């Protein structure tokens, strides 16, 4: 099977990638630096991580990466990133196209694929406005309610999961000096999360709390000198949060931070409804921290034996305090969680599920 996997970068991750890859010259070198850093690795299929000759991986929105490939292949002029991606697919003689950036490359892009492509899938675990994915063979994700939403829009939708990154096994075996760690976005799409973070931030006087926040453009504007003159108060982080907030962390630095935390706090995006199981759950459990997350429907292995759930802001604080005060017991739960994610969501099982999806398409 000639597999092509396309990924998309968070804008806030790009400066880190540019720094890590500063000494590279070729497409392959920059791509390999990215893959080694493990950003998003829960989504990368086994043939990509194993370096299979039949698998091709790229970040279609990484202009530096893509233009290197175009130059190396002798493409004239300044082709668009879409044209470069199409050329890569044709050059690779792709049979299966798996896209993790479908908002950038929706159905209109699928209509342009070369004839060698036989099957197409895209990952999308969030509502996406008026984006059209109906031309894909299937939209995949691990939130059943969002899959139902895609079905209502005329898409075929199938259940699929992130996987345990085996590199996580290298982290989280020493001391855990941080009591509570949160890493994630802070925007208008995270109202419930923002309330919880504000309450948790007040623990900073007596607990070691780390909040690494990827603030939205609107939040950054609201907190700027100009923004403070505008009616954007509701988009500013509360003082207790802003006082201890750190920049976002990614890749192996994220694994290192989680591996140094007793508790990793998680809060679903508002639009996810009651479905749970975002990538941070897999990363927190995979690095051996105790996942404390908002109540909802979780995938197999994420239950009362392996994680702690809370119903609201004050309940979250109570669950955190109880967990820290009974850490020996909760550490055992975290270890059970680590084993559950490793056993139930291995890369081998993810790849087997992917192949079974292809057979049904």
CSV table of C-alpha atoms in Angstrom, one decimal:
chain,number,residue,atom,x,y,z
A,1,UNK,CA,0.0,0.0,0.0
A,2,UNK,CA,1.4,3.4,-1.0
A,3,UNK,CA,0.4,5.6,1.8
A,4,UNK,CA,0.6,9.4,1.9
A,5,UNK,CA,-0.1,11.2,5.2
A,6,UNK,CA,-0.4,15.0,5.3
A,7,UNK,CA,-0.3,16.9,8.5
A,8,UNK,CA,-0.8,20.6,9.4
A,9,UNK,CA,1.3,22.7,11.9
A,10,UNK,CA,0.0,24.9,14.7
A,11,UNK,CA,1.3,28.4,14.0
A,12,UNK,CA,2.7,28.6,17.5
A,13,UNK,CA,4.8,25.5,16.9
A,14,UNK,CA,6.5,26.8,13.8
A,15,UNK,CA,9.2,28.9,15.6
A,16,UNK,CA,10.2,25.8,17.6
A,17,UNK,CA,10.5,23.8,14.4
A,18,UNK,CA,12.5,26.5,12.7
A,19,UNK,CA,14.9,26.6,15.6
A,20,UNK,CA,15.3,22.8,15.7
A,21,UNK,CA,15.7,22.6,12.0
A,22,UNK,CA,18.0,25.6,11.6
A,23,UNK,CA,21.0,23.5,10.4
A,24,UNK,CA,19.1,21.5,7.8
A,25,UNK,CA,19.2,22.1,4.1
A,26,UNK,CA,17.0,19.4,2.4
A,27,UNK,CA,13.3,18.4,2.5
A,28,UNK,CA,14.1,15.1,4.1
A,29,UNK,CA,16.3,16.7,6.9
A,30,UNK,CA,13.6,19.2,8.0
A,31,UNK,CA,10.9,16.5,7.8
A,32,UNK,CA,13.0,14.1,9.9
A,33,UNK,CA,13.7,16.8,12.5
A,34,UNK,CA,9.9,17.3,12.8
A,35,UNK,CA,9.2,13.6,13.1
A,36,UNK,CA,11.9,13.2,15.8
A,37,UNK,CA,10.3,16.0,17.8
A,38,UNK,CA,7.0,14.0,18.1
A,39,UNK,CA,4.6,16.9,17.7
A,40,UNK,CA,1.3,15.2,16.9
A,41,UNK,CA,2.9,11.8,16.9
A,42,UNK,CA,-0.3,10.2,18.3
A,43,UNK,CA,-1.8,10.6,14.9
A,44,UNK,CA,1.1,9.4,12.8
A,45,UNK,CA,0.6,5.9,11.3
A,46,UNK,CA,3.1,3.1,11.9
A,47,UNK,CA,4.6,3.0,8.4
A,48,UNK,CA,5.4,6.7,8.7
A,49,UNK,CA,7.2,6.3,12.0
A,50,UNK,CA,8.9,3.1,10.8
A,51,UNK,CA,10.3,4.9,7.7
A,52,UNK,CA,8.6,2.5,5.3
A,53,UNK,CA,9.6,3.1,1.7
A,54,UNK,CA,6.0,3.0,0.6
A,55,UNK,CA,4.9,5.7,3.1
A,56,UNK,CA,5.3,9.4,2.4
A,57,UNK,CA,4.8,12.1,5.0
A,58,UNK,CA,4.7,15.9,4.8
A,59,UNK,CA,3.3,19.0,6.4
A,60,UNK,CA,1.5,20.5,3.5
A,61,UNK,CA,1.3,24.0,5.2
A,62,UNK,CA,5.0,24.2,6.0
A,63,UNK,CA,6.2,26.5,3.3
A,64,UNK,CA,9.9,26.1,4.0
A,65,UNK,CA,9.5,22.3,3.8
A,66,UNK,CA,7.4,22.2,0.7
A,67,UNK,CA,9.4,24.7,-1.3
A,68,UNK,CA,12.5,22.6,-0.6
A,69,UNK,CA,10.8,19.6,-2.1
A,70,UNK,CA,9.7,21.7,-5.1
A,71,UNK,CA,13.3,22.9,-5.7
A,72,UNK,CA,14.8,19.5,-5.3
A,73,UNK,CA,12.3,18.1,-7.9
A,74,UNK,CA,13.0,21.0,-10.4
A,75,UNK,CA,9.6,22.5,-10.2
A,76,UNK,CA,9.7,25.9,-12.0
A,77,UNK,CA,8.6,29.3,-10.7
A,78,UNK,CA,6.8,29.7,-7.3
A,79,UNK,CA,4.1,27.0,-7.3
A,80,UNK,CA,1.4,27.3,-4.6
A,81,UNK,CA,1.5,24.9,-1.7
A,82,UNK,CA,-1.5,23.1,-3.1
A,83,UNK,CA,0.2,22.5,-6.4
A,84,UNK,CA,3.3,21.2,-4.6
A,85,UNK,CA,1.2,18.8,-2.5
A,86,UNK,CA,-0.5,17.5,-5.6
A,87,UNK,CA,2.8,17.0,-7.3
A,88,UNK,CA,4.1,15.1,-4.3
A,89,UNK,CA,1.1,12.8,-4.4
A,90,UNK,CA,1.6,12.1,-8.1
A,91,UNK,CA,5.4,11.6,-7.7
A,92,UNK,CA,4.8,9.2,-4.9
A,93,UNK,CA,2.2,7.3,-6.9
A,94,UNK,CA,0.0,7.4,-3.8
A,95,UNK,CA,-2.8,4.9,-3.5
A,96,UNK,CA,-4.2,6.0,0.0
A,97,UNK,CA,-4.3,9.6,0.9
A,98,UNK,CA,-4.8,10.3,4.7
A,99,UNK,CA,-5.2,14.0,5.4
A,100,UNK,CA,-5.0,15.5,8.9
A,101,UNK,CA,-5.5,19.1,7.6
A,102,UNK,CA,-8.8,18.8,5.6
A,103,UNK,CA,-10.0,22.4,6.3
A,104,UNK,CA,-7.1,23.6,4.2
A,105,UNK,CA,-7.6,20.8,1.7
A,106,UNK,CA,-11.3,20.0,1.5
A,107,UNK,CA,-13.4,18.3,-1.2
A,108,UNK,CA,-12.3,20.8,-3.9
A,109,UNK,CA,-8.7,19.5,-3.4
A,110,UNK,CA,-9.8,15.8,-3.5
A,111,UNK,CA,-11.3,16.5,-7.0
A,112,UNK,CA,-7.8,17.4,-8.2
A,113,UNK,CA,-6.0,14.3,-7.0
A,114,UNK,CA,-4.2,12.2,-9.7
A,115,UNK,CA,-5.8,8.9,-10.8
A,116,UNK,CA,-3.3,6.8,-8.8
A,117,UNK,CA,-5.2,7.7,-5.6
A,118,UNK,CA,-7.8,5.0,-4.9
A,119,UNK,CA,-8.9,5.9,-1.3
A,120,UNK,CA,-9.0,9.0,0.7
A,121,UNK,CA,-9.6,9.7,4.4
A,122,UNK,CA,-9.4,12.7,6.6
A,123,UNK,CA,-9.2,13.2,10.4
A,124,UNK,CA,-11.6,15.8,11.8
A,125,UNK,CA,-12.7,15.7,15.4
A,126,UNK,CA,-14.2,19.2,15.6
A,127,UNK,CA,-17.0,21.2,13.9
A,128,UNK,CA,-15.6,23.2,11.0
A,129,UNK,CA,-18.2,25.6,9.9
A,130,UNK,CA,-19.2,25.2,6.2
A,131,UNK,CA,-16.1,23.1,5.3
A,132,UNK,CA,-17.0,20.4,2.7
A,133,UNK,CA,-15.5,17.0,3.2
A,134,UNK,CA,-18.1,14.9,1.3
A,135,UNK,CA,-15.6,14.0,-1.4
A,136,UNK,CA,-13.4,12.1,1.1
A,137,UNK,CA,-14.0,8.4,1.3
A,138,UNK,CA,-14.5,8.8,5.0
A,139,UNK,CA,-14.1,11.4,7.8
A,140,UNK,CA,-12.5,9.7,10.8
A,141,UNK,CA,-12.4,10.8,14.5
A,142,UNK,CA,-12.9,9.5,18.0
A,143,UNK,CA,-15.9,11.7,19.0
A,144,UNK,CA,-19.1,9.9,18.1
A,145,UNK,CA,-21.3,13.0,18.3
A,146,UNK,CA,-19.1,14.9,15.9
A,147,UNK,CA,-19.0,11.9,13.5
A,148,UNK,CA,-22.8,12.0,13.6
A,149,UNK,CA,-22.6,15.7,12.7
A,150,UNK,CA,-20.4,14.9,9.6
A,151,UNK,CA,-22.9,12.2,8.6
A,152,UNK,CA,-25.7,14.8,8.7
A,153,UNK,CA,-23.6,16.8,6.3
A,154,UNK,CA,-23.5,13.9,3.8
A,155,UNK,CA,-20.1,12.5,4.8
A,156,UNK,CA,-19.3,8.9,5.5
A,157,UNK,CA,-17.8,8.9,9.0
A,158,UNK,CA,-15.9,6.2,10.9
A,159,UNK,CA,-14.6,5.8,14.4
A,160,UNK,CA,-10.8,6.0,14.7
A,161,UNK,CA,-8.3,6.8,17.5
A,162,UNK,CA,-5.0,8.5,18.2
A,163,UNK,CA,-2.4,6.0,19.4
A,164,UNK,CA,0.2,5.7,22.2
A,165,UNK,CA,3.5,7.1,21.0
A,166,UNK,CA,6.1,4.5,22.1
A,167,UNK,CA,8.6,7.4,22.6
A,168,UNK,CA,6.4,8.4,25.6
A,169,UNK,CA,7.9,5.3,27.4
A,170,UNK,CA,11.1,7.2,27.8
A,171,UNK,CA,9.5,9.9,30.0
A,172,UNK,CA,8.0,10.1,33.5
A,173,UNK,CA,10.2,7.7,35.5
A,174,UNK,CA,11.8,10.1,37.9
A,175,UNK,CA,10.5,12.7,40.4
A,176,UNK,CA,7.4,14.6,39.6
A,177,UNK,CA,8.0,18.1,41.1
A,178,UNK,CA,5.0,19.8,39.5
A,179,UNK,CA,1.6,19.2,41.2
A,180,UNK,CA,-0.7,20.3,38.4
A,181,UNK,CA,0.2,21.0,34.7
A,182,UNK,CA,-2.1,22.3,32.0
A,183,UNK,CA,-1.0,22.7,28.4
A,184,UNK,CA,-3.4,23.9,25.8
A,185,UNK,CA,-5.3,26.6,24.0
A,186,UNK,CA,-7.0,29.6,25.6
A,187,UNK,CA,-9.6,31.2,23.4
A,188,UNK,CA,-13.3,32.0,23.1
A,189,UNK,CA,-13.9,28.3,22.3
A,190,UNK,CA,-12.8,27.3,25.8
A,191,UNK,CA,-15.2,29.2,28.1
A,192,UNK,CA,-15.7,26.2,30.5
A,193,UNK,CA,-11.9,25.5,30.5
A,194,UNK,CA,-11.1,29.2,31.2
A,195,UNK,CA,-13.3,29.2,34.4
A,196,UNK,CA,-11.6,26.0,35.6
A,197,UNK,CA,-8.1,27.4,34.9
A,198,UNK,CA,-8.9,30.6,36.9
A,199,UNK,CA,-9.9,28.5,39.9
A,200,UNK,CA,-6.9,26.2,39.6
A,201,UNK,CA,-4.5,29.2,39.2
A,202,UNK,CA,-5.5,30.4,42.7
A,203,UNK,CA,-3.8,27.2,44.1
A,204,UNK,CA,-0.4,28.6,42.9
A,205,UNK,CA,0.3,30.0,46.4
A,206,UNK,CA,0.5,26.6,48.0
A,207,UNK,CA,0.8,24.1,45.1
A,208,UNK,CA,3.3,24.0,42.2
A,209,UNK,CA,1.0,24.9,39.3
A,210,UNK,CA,2.2,25.2,35.7
A,211,UNK,CA,-0.1,26.6,33.0
A,212,UNK,CA,1.4,26.7,29.5
A,213,UNK,CA,-1.2,28.5,27.4
A,214,UNK,CA,-1.5,28.9,23.7
A,215,UNK,CA,-3.4,32.2,23.6
A,216,UNK,CA,-5.6,33.0,20.6
A,217,UNK,CA,-4.8,36.0,18.4
A,218,UNK,CA,-7.9,37.7,20.0
A,219,UNK,CA,-6.6,37.1,23.5
A,220,UNK,CA,-3.2,38.4,22.6
A,221,UNK,CA,-4.8,41.5,21.1
A,222,UNK,CA,-7.0,42.0,24.1
A,223,UNK,CA,-3.9,41.9,26.4
A,224,UNK,CA,-1.9,44.3,24.3
A,225,UNK,CA,-1.5,48.0,25.0
A,226,UNK,CA,-3.9,48.9,22.2
A,227,UNK,CA,-6.3,46.1,23.0
A,228,UNK,CA,-6.7,47.4,26.6
A,229,UNK,CA,-8.3,50.5,25.0
A,230,UNK,CA,-10.8,48.3,23.2
A,231,UNK,CA,-14.0,46.6,24.5
A,232,UNK,CA,-12.2,43.2,24.7
A,233,UNK,CA,-12.2,42.6,28.4
A,234,UNK,CA,-14.0,39.2,28.1
A,235,UNK,CA,-11.1,37.9,26.0
A,236,UNK,CA,-8.3,38.8,28.5
A,237,UNK,CA,-7.0,36.1,30.8
A,238,UNK,CA,-7.9,36.7,34.5
A,239,UNK,CA,-5.1,38.1,36.6
A,240,UNK,CA,-4.6,34.9,38.5
A,241,UNK,CA,-4.1,33.0,35.2
A,242,UNK,CA,-2.0,35.7,33.5
A,243,UNK,CA,0.3,35.9,36.5
A,244,UNK,CA,1.6,32.4,36.2
A,245,UNK,CA,1.0,31.6,32.5
A,246,UNK,CA,3.9,30.3,30.5
A,247,UNK,CA,4.3,30.0,26.7
A,248,UNK,CA,3.0,26.8,25.1
A,249,UNK,CA,5.2,23.7,24.9
A,250,UNK,CA,5.3,21.1,22.2
A,251,UNK,CA,6.9,17.9,21.1
A,252,UNK,CA,9.5,16.2,23.4
A,253,UNK,CA,9.4,19.3,25.7
A,254,UNK,CA,5.7,18.5,26.3
A,255,UNK,CA,6.5,14.9,27.1
A,256,UNK,CA,9.2,16.0,29.5
A,257,UNK,CA,6.8,18.4,31.2
A,258,UNK,CA,4.0,15.9,31.5
A,259,UNK,CA,6.5,13.3,32.8
A,260,UNK,CA,7.4,15.8,35.6
A,261,UNK,CA,3.8,16.3,36.7
A,262,UNK,CA,1.7,14.4,39.2
A,263,UNK,CA,-1.5,15.7,37.6
A,264,UNK,CA,-2.3,16.8,34.1
A,265,UNK,CA,-5.4,18.9,33.9
A,266,UNK,CA,-7.6,18.6,30.8
A,267,UNK,CA,-10.7,20.4,29.7
A,268,UNK,CA,-12.6,19.7,26.5
A,269,UNK,CA,-13.3,22.4,23.9
A,270,UNK,CA,-16.8,23.7,24.3
A,271,UNK,CA,-18.0,22.4,20.9
A,272,UNK,CA,-17.1,18.7,21.8
A,273,UNK,CA,-20.4,18.2,23.7
A,274,UNK,CA,-20.1,15.4,26.2
A,275,UNK,CA,-17.5,13.3,24.1
A,276,UNK,CA,-14.1,13.1,25.6
A,277,UNK,CA,-10.7,11.6,24.6
A,278,UNK,CA,-8.8,14.5,23.0
A,279,UNK,CA,-5.1,14.0,22.3
A,280,UNK,CA,-4.0,15.5,25.6
A,281,UNK,CA,-5.6,12.5,27.3
A,282,UNK,CA,-3.5,10.1,25.4
A,283,UNK,CA,-0.3,12.2,26.0
A,284,UNK,CA,-1.0,12.6,29.8
A,285,UNK,CA,-1.7,9.0,30.4
A,286,UNK,CA,1.1,7.8,28.1
A,287,UNK,CA,3.7,9.8,30.1
A,288,UNK,CA,2.4,8.4,33.3
A,289,UNK,CA,0.7,11.5,34.9
A,290,UNK,CA,-2.7,11.3,36.6
A,291,UNK,CA,-5.3,12.7,34.1
A,292,UNK,CA,-7.9,14.9,35.9
A,293,UNK,CA,-10.4,15.9,33.2
A,294,UNK,CA,-14.0,17.1,32.9
A,295,UNK,CA,-16.8,14.5,33.1
A,296,UNK,CA,-18.2,13.0,29.9
A,297,UNK,CA,-18.0,9.9,27.6
A,298,UNK,CA,-14.5,8.6,27.4
A,299,UNK,CA,-13.0,5.8,25.2
A,300,UNK,CA,-12.2,2.4,26.7
A,301,UNK,CA,-9.4,2.4,29.2
A,302,UNK,CA,-10.2,6.0,30.5
A,303,UNK,CA,-12.4,5.2,33.4
A,304,UNK,CA,-12.6,5.5,37.2
A,305,UNK,CA,-9.8,3.0,37.6
A,306,UNK,CA,-7.3,5.1,35.5
A,307,UNK,CA,-8.4,8.8,35.5
A,308,UNK,CA,-10.2,11.3,37.8
A,309,UNK,CA,-13.2,13.3,36.4
A,310,UNK,CA,-14.8,16.5,37.8
A,311,UNK,CA,-18.2,18.1,37.2
A,312,UNK,CA,-17.2,21.8,37.5
A,313,UNK,CA,-14.7,24.3,38.7
A,314,UNK,CA,-15.1,23.8,42.5
A,315,UNK,CA,-15.4,20.1,42.0
A,316,UNK,CA,-12.2,20.1,40.0
A,317,UNK,CA,-10.3,21.8,42.9
A,318,UNK,CA,-11.7,19.2,45.4
A,319,UNK,CA,-10.6,16.4,43.1
A,320,UNK,CA,-7.1,17.9,42.7
A,321,UNK,CA,-6.7,18.3,46.4
A,322,UNK,CA,-7.9,14.8,47.2
A,323,UNK,CA,-5.6,13.3,44.6
A,324,UNK,CA,-2.5,15.1,45.8
A,325,UNK,CA,-3.3,14.3,49.5
A,326,UNK,CA,-3.7,10.6,48.5
A,327,UNK,CA,-0.9,10.5,46.0
A,328,UNK,CA,0.3,6.9,46.7
A,329,UNK,CA,-3.2,5.7,45.7
A,330,UNK,CA,-3.5,8.1,42.8
A,331,UNK,CA,0.0,7.3,41.5
A,332,UNK,CA,-1.2,3.7,41.2
A,333,UNK,CA,-4.2,4.8,39.2
A,334,UNK,CA,-1.9,6.8,36.9
A,335,UNK,CA,0.3,3.8,36.3
A,336,UNK,CA,-2.8,1.7,35.5
A,337,UNK,CA,-3.7,4.5,33.0
A,338,UNK,CA,-0.3,4.4,31.4
A,339,UNK,CA,-0.6,0.6,30.9
A,340,UNK,CA,-4.1,0.9,29.6
A,341,UNK,CA,-3.2,3.4,26.9
A,342,UNK,CA,-0.1,1.5,25.9
A,343,UNK,CA,-2.1,-1.8,25.6
A,344,UNK,CA,-5.3,-0.6,24.1
A,345,UNK,CA,-4.0,2.1,21.7
A,346,UNK,CA,-0.7,0.9,20.4
A,347,UNK,CA,0.6,1.9,17.0
A,348,UNK,CA,0.2,-1.6,15.8
A,349,UNK,CA,-3.5,-1.6,16.7
A,350,UNK,CA,-4.0,1.8,15.2
A,351,UNK,CA,-2.5,0.6,11.9
A,352,UNK,CA,-4.7,-2.6,12.0
A,353,UNK,CA,-7.8,-0.4,12.5
A,354,UNK,CA,-6.8,1.9,9.7
A,355,UNK,CA,-6.3,-1.1,7.3
A,356,UNK,CA,-9.7,-2.4,8.3
A,357,UNK,CA,-11.3,0.9,7.5
A,358,UNK,CA,-9.7,0.9,4.1
A,359,UNK,CA,-11.1,-2.6,3.4
A,360,UNK,CA,-14.6,-1.3,4.2
A,361,UNK,CA,-14.4,1.8,2.0
